[in-house]
Short mmCIF file of C-alpha atoms in Angstrom, two decimals:
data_model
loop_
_atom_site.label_atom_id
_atom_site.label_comp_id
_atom_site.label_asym_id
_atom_site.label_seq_id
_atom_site.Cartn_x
_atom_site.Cartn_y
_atom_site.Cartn_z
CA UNK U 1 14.81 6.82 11.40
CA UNK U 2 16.20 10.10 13.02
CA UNK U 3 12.72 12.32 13.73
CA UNK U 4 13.14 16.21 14.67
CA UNK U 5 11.86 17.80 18.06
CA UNK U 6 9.21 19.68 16.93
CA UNK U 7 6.33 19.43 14.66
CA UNK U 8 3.01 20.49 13.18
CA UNK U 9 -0.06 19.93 15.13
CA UNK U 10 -3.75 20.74 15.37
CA UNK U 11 -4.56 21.91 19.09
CA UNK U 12 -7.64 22.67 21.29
CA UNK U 13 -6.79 24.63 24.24
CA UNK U 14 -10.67 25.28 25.07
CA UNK U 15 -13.98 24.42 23.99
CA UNK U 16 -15.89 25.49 21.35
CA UNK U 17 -16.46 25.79 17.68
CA UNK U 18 -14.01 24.71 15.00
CA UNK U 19 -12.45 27.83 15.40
CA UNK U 20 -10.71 26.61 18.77
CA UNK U 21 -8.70 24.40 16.25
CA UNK U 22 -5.28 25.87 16.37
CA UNK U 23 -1.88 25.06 14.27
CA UNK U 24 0.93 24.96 15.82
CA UNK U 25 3.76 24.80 13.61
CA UNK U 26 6.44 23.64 16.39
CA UNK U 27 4.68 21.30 18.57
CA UNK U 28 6.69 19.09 20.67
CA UNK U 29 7.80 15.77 18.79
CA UNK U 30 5.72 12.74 21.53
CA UNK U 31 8.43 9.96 22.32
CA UNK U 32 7.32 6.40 22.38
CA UNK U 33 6.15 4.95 25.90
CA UNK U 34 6.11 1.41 26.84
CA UNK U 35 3.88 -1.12 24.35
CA UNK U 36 3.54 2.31 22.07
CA UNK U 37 5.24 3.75 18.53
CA UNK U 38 5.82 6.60 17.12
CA UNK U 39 4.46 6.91 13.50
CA UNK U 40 4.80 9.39 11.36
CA UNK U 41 1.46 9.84 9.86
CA UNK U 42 0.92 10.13 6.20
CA UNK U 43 -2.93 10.58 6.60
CA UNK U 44 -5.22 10.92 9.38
CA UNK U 45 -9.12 10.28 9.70
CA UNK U 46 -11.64 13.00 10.75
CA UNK U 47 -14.60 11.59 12.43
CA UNK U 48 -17.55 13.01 14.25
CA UNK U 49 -16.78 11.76 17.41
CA UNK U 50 -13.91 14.29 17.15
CA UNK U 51 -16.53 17.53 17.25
CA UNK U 52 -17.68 15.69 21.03
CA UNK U 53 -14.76 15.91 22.62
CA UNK U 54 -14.09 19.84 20.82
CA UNK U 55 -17.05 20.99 22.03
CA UNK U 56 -17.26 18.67 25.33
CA UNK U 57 -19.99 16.60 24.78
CA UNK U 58 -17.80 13.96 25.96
CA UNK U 59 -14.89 14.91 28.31
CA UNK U 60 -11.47 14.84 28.00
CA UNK U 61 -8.37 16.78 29.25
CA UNK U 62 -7.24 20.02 27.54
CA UNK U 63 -5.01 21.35 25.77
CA UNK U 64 -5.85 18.39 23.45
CA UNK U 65 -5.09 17.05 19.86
CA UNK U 66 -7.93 15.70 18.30
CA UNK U 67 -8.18 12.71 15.93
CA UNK U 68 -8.49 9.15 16.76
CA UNK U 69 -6.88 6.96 13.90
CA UNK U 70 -4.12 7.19 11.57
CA UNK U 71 -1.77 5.27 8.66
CA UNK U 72 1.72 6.09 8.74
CA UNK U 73 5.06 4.66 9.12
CA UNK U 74 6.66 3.32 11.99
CA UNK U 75 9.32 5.59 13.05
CA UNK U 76 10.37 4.33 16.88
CA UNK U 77 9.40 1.57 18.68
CA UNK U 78 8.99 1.83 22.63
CA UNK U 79 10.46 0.19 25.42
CA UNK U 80 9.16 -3.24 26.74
CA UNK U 81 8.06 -6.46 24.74
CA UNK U 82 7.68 -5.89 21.33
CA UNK U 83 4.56 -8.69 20.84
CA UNK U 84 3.71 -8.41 17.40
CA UNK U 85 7.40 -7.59 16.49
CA UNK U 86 6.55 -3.88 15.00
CA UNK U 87 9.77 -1.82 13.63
CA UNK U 88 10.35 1.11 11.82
CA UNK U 89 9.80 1.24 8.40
CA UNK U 90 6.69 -0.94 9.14
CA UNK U 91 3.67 0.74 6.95
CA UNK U 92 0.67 0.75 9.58
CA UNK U 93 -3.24 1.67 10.53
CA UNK U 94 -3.82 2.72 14.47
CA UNK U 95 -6.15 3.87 16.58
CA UNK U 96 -5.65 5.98 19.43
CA UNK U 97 -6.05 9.63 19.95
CA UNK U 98 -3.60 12.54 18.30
CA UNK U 99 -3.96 11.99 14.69
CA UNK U 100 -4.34 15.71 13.45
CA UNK U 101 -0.42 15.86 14.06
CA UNK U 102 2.79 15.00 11.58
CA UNK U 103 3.43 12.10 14.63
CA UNK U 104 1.71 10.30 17.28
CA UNK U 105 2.52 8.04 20.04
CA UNK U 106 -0.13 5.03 19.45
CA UNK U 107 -0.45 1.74 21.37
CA UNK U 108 0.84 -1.35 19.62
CA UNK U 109 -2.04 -3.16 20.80
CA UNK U 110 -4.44 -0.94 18.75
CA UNK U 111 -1.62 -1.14 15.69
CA UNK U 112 -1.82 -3.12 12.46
CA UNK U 113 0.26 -3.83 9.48
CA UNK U 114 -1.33 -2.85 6.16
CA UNK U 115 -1.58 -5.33 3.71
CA UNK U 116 0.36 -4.53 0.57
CA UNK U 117 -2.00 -3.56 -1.99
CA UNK U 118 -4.06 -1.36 -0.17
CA UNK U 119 -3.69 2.15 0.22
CA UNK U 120 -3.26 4.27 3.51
CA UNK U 121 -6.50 6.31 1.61
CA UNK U 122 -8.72 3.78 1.65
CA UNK U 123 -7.74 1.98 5.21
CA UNK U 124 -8.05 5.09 7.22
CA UNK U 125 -11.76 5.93 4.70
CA UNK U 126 -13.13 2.72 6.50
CA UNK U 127 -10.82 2.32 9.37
CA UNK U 128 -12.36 3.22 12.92
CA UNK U 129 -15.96 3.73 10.66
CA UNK U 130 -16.24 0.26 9.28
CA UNK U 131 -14.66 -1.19 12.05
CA UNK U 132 -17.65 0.37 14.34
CA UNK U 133 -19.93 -0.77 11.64
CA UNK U 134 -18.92 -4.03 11.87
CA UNK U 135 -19.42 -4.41 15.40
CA UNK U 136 -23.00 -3.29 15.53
CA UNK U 137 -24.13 -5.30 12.57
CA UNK U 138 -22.31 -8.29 13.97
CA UNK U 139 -22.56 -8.27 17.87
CA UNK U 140 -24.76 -5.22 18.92
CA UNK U 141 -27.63 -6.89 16.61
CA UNK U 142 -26.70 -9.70 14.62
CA UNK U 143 -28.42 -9.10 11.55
CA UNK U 144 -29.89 -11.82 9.80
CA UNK U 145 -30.91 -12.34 6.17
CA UNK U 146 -34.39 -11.13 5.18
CA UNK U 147 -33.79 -8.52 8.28
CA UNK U 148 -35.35 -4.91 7.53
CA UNK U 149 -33.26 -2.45 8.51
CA UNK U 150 -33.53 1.22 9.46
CA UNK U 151 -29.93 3.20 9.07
CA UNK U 152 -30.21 6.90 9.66
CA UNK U 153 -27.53 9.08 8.08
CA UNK U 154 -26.77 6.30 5.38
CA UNK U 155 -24.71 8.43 3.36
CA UNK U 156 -22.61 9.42 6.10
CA UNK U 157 -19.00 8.13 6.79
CA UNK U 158 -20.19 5.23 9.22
CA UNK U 159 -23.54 5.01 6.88
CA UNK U 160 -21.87 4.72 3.49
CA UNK U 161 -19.62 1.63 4.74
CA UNK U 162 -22.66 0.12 6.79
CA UNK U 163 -25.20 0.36 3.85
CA UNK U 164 -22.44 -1.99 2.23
CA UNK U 165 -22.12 -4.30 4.57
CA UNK U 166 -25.53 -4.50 5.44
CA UNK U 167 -26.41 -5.60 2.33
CA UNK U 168 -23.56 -8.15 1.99
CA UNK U 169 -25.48 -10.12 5.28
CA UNK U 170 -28.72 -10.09 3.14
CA UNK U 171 -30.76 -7.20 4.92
CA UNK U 172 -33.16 -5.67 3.17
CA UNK U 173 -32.00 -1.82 3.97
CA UNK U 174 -34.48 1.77 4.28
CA UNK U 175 -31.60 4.28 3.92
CA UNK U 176 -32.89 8.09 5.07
CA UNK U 177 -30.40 11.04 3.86
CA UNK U 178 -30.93 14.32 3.05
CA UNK U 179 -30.91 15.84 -0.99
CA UNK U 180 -31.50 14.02 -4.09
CA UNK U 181 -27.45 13.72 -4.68
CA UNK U 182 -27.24 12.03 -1.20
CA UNK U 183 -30.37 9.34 -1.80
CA UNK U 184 -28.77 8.60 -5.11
CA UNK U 185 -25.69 7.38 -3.63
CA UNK U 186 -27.42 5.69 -1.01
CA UNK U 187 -29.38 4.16 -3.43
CA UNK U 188 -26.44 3.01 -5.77
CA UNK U 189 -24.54 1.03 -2.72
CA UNK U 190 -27.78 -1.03 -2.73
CA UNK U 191 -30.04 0.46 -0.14
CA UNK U 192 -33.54 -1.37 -1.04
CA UNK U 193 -35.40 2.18 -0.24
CA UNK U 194 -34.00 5.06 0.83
CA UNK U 195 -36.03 8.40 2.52
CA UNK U 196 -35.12 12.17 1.60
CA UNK U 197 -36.23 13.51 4.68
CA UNK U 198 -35.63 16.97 3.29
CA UNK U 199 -38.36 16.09 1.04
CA UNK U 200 -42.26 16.43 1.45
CA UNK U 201 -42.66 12.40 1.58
CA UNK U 202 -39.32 12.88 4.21
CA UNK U 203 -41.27 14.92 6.67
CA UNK U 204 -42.97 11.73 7.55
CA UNK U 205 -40.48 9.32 7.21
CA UNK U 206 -42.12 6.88 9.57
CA UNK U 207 -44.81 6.70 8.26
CA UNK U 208 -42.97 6.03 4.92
CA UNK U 209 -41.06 3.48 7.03
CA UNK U 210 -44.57 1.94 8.16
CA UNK U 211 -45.88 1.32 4.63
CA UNK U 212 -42.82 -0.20 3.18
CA UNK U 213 -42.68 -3.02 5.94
CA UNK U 214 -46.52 -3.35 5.71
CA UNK U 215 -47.32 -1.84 8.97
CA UNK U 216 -44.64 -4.24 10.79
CA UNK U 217 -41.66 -1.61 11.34
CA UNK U 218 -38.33 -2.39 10.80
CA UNK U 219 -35.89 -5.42 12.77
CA UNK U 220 -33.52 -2.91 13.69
CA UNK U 221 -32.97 0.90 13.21
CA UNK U 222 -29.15 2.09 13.43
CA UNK U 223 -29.33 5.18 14.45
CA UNK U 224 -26.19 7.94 14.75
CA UNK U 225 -28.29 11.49 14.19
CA UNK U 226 -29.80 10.69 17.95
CA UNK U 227 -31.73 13.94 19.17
CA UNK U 228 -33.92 14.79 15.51
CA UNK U 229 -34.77 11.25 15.08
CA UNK U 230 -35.15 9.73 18.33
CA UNK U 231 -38.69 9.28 18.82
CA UNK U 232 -39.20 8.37 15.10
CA UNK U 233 -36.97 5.48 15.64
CA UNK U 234 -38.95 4.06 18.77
CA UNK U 235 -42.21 4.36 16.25
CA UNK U 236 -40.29 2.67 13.46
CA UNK U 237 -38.99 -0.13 14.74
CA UNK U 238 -41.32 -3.69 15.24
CA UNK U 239 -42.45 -5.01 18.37
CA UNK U 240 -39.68 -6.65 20.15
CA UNK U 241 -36.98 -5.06 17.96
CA UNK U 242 -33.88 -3.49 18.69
CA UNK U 243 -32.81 0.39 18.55
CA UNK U 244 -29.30 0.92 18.56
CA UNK U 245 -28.08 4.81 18.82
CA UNK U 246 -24.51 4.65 18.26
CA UNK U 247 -23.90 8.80 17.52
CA UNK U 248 -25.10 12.02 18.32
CA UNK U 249 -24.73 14.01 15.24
CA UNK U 250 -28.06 16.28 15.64
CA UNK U 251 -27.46 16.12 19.61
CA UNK U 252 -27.69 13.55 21.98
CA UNK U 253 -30.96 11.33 22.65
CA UNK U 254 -32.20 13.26 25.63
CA UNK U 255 -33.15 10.73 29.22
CA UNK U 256 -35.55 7.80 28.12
CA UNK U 257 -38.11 6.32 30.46
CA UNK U 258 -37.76 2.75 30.60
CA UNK U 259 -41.35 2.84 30.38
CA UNK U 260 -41.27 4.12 26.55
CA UNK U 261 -40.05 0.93 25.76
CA UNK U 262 -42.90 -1.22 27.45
CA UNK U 263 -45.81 -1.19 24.74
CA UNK U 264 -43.17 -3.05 21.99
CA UNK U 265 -41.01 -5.05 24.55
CA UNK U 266 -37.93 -2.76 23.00
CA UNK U 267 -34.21 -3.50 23.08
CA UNK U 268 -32.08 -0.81 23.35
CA UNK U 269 -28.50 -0.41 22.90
CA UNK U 270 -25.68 2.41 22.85
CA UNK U 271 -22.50 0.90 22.50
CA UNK U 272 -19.24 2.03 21.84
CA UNK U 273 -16.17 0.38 19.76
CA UNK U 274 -14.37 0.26 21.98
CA UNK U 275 -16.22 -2.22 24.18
CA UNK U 276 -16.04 -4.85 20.96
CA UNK U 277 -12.21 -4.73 20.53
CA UNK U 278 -10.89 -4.53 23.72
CA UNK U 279 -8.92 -7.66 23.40
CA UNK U 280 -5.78 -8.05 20.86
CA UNK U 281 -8.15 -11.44 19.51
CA UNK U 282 -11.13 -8.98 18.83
CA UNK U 283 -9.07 -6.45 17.40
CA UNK U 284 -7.82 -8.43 14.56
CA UNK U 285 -11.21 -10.70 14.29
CA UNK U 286 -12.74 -7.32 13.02
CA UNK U 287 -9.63 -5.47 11.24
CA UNK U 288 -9.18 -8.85 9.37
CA UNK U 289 -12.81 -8.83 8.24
CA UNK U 290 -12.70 -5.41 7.24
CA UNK U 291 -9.34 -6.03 4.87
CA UNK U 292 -10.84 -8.74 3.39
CA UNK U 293 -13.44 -7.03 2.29
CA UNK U 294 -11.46 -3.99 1.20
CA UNK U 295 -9.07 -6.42 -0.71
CA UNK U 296 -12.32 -8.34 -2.67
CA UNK U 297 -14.09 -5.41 -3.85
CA UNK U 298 -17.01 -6.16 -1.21
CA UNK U 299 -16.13 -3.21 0.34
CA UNK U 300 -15.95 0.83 -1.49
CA UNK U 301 -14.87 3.50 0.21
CA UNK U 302 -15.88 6.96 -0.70
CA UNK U 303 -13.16 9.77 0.16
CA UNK U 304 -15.15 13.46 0.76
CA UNK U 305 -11.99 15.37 0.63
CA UNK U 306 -8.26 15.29 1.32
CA UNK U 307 -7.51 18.37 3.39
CA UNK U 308 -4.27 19.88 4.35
CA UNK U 309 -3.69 19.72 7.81
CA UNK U 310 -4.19 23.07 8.51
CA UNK U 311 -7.50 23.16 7.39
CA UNK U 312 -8.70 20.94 10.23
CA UNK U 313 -11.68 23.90 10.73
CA UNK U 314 -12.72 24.41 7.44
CA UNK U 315 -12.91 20.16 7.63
CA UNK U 316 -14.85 20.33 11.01
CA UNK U 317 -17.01 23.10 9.64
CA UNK U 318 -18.44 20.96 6.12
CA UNK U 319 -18.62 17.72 8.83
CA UNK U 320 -21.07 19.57 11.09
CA UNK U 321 -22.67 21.39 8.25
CA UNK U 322 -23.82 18.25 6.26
CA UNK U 323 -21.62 19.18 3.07
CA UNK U 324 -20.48 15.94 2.96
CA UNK U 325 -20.53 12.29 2.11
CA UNK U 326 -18.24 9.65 2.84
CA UNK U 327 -15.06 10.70 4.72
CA UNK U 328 -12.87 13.37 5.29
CA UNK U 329 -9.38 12.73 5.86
CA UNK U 330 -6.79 14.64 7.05
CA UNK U 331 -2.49 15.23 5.44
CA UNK U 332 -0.13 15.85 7.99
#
């Protein structure tokens, strides 16, 4: 496939607000590396994680473009061996980094064919999200049947797919979101309670938490809202339970005595991904899960919006202002 020189793109040059998102309408084509493709990207994911590295919560090198998964077509195939025998015309899911861009270089290793039947839509809806999910509800704490659960944010991109899933492993699942529309969908993916903390019972959610386990607390709390909800999670969860804070999305969980943890004997994790899927084997264990479950029904996705590439701010701005539910996605 013959690709031009130049193409649209989504830049940060600085840090900032969303407004340091900036088109460029002839951004240089990327070329193919060794053990990468080039794909031309048909739609790309927009995920919180993408507002830490605009505003530099996490590091990374500037200019930048954001965005770190993608479906598209395979348009070039790199130098070197070609392991799992990629070539253009290949319809295929990635993750990477570049995605708000018509093209992006992405590592074969982190590349997978899409099964026909299911659309680019609905991969990149659960891609990198129920991936993640996955992970934590099957190696960060392997959660049992009869487990309670705690998941903050349950209506959120990750919490949408992981109230799902949760309940497909037999956990019995306290959602918390915020608005009546939000705990209604929360409630109709299965969620065995779920907590309006915007409401008056909300404002004490652990308490609420508390008197629906019978004074036990919860197995587990997922937590991705970190900074608000913090110290609510270390009262919510049972003795000897586990806390995992997989997101930041209210600001990260400030330094933690080890100390705090003493009076329940409380595990504590903050994993990333990454760390789960670091091998080709784990990649596809987890991406082959998550199709399956796409492909029986066992698995919704729930698609926010469809935006136009150039409206990568307005997309960043309903993200951080909690407009949304379910995921945004982004057309090149």
């Amino acid at each position: 496939m013959s690709t031009p020189s130049t193409m649209k793109a989504i830049v940060v040059e600085k840090l900032g607000g969303p407004e340091v998102l900036e088109t460029k309408t002839a951004h240089p084509v990327p070329t193919a590396g060794e053990g990468q493709l080039l794909v031309k990207n048909n739609i790309s994911g927009v995920n919180y994680i993408d507002t830490y590295f605009r505003t530099g919560l996490y590091p990374s090198a500037k200019p930048e473009i954001l965005g770190r998964e993608g479906a598209g077509t395979v348009v070039a195939v790199g130098p070197g061996p070609n392991t799992w025998n990629f070539k253009a015309g290949d319809r295929v899911a990635w993750l990477g980094t570049g995605g708000y861009a018509e093209y992006t270089a992405v590592p074969a290793e982190k590349t997978v064919k899409i099964p026909e039947g299911v659309k680019d839509e609905d991969v990149i809806a659960s891609f990198l999200s129920g991936l993640t999910v996955l992970s934590l509800a099957k190696e960060t704490y392997a959660v049992q049947k009869g487990d309670w659960v705690l998941l903050h944010a349950a209506a959120g991109g990750a919490g949408f797919l992981m109230t799902q899933i949760l309940k497909t492993l037999g956990a019995k699942v306290i959602g918390t979101a915020g608005g009546a529309e939000k705990v209604a969908l929360v409630k109709s993916l299965g969620a065995d309670y779920v907590i309006d903390y915007r409401s008056e019972e909300g404002k004490d959610w652990v308490g609420r938490v508390k008197e629906i386990t019978n004074g036990r607390g919860v197995d587990v709390v997922y937590d991705s809202v970190g900074k608000d909800t913090w110290e609510g999670s270390l009262e919510a969860v049972k003795k000897k339970g586990t806390i995992v804070w997989f997101g930041n999305a209210s600001g990260p969980v400030p330094p933690l005595p080890l100390a705090r943890l003493t009076p329940k004997c409380v595990k504590v994790a903050r994993p990333a991904l990454f760390g789960y899927i670091d091998t080709r084997e784990e990649f596809e264990f987890y991406v082959n899960e998550l199709f399956r479950l796409l492909q029986s029904g066992e698995l919704k996705v729930k698609i926010h919006k469809v935006y136009p590439l150039e409206q990568a701010v307005q997309a960043h701005l309903d993200l951080e202002g909690r407009k949304t539910t379910g995921k945004l996605l982004l057309r090149p």
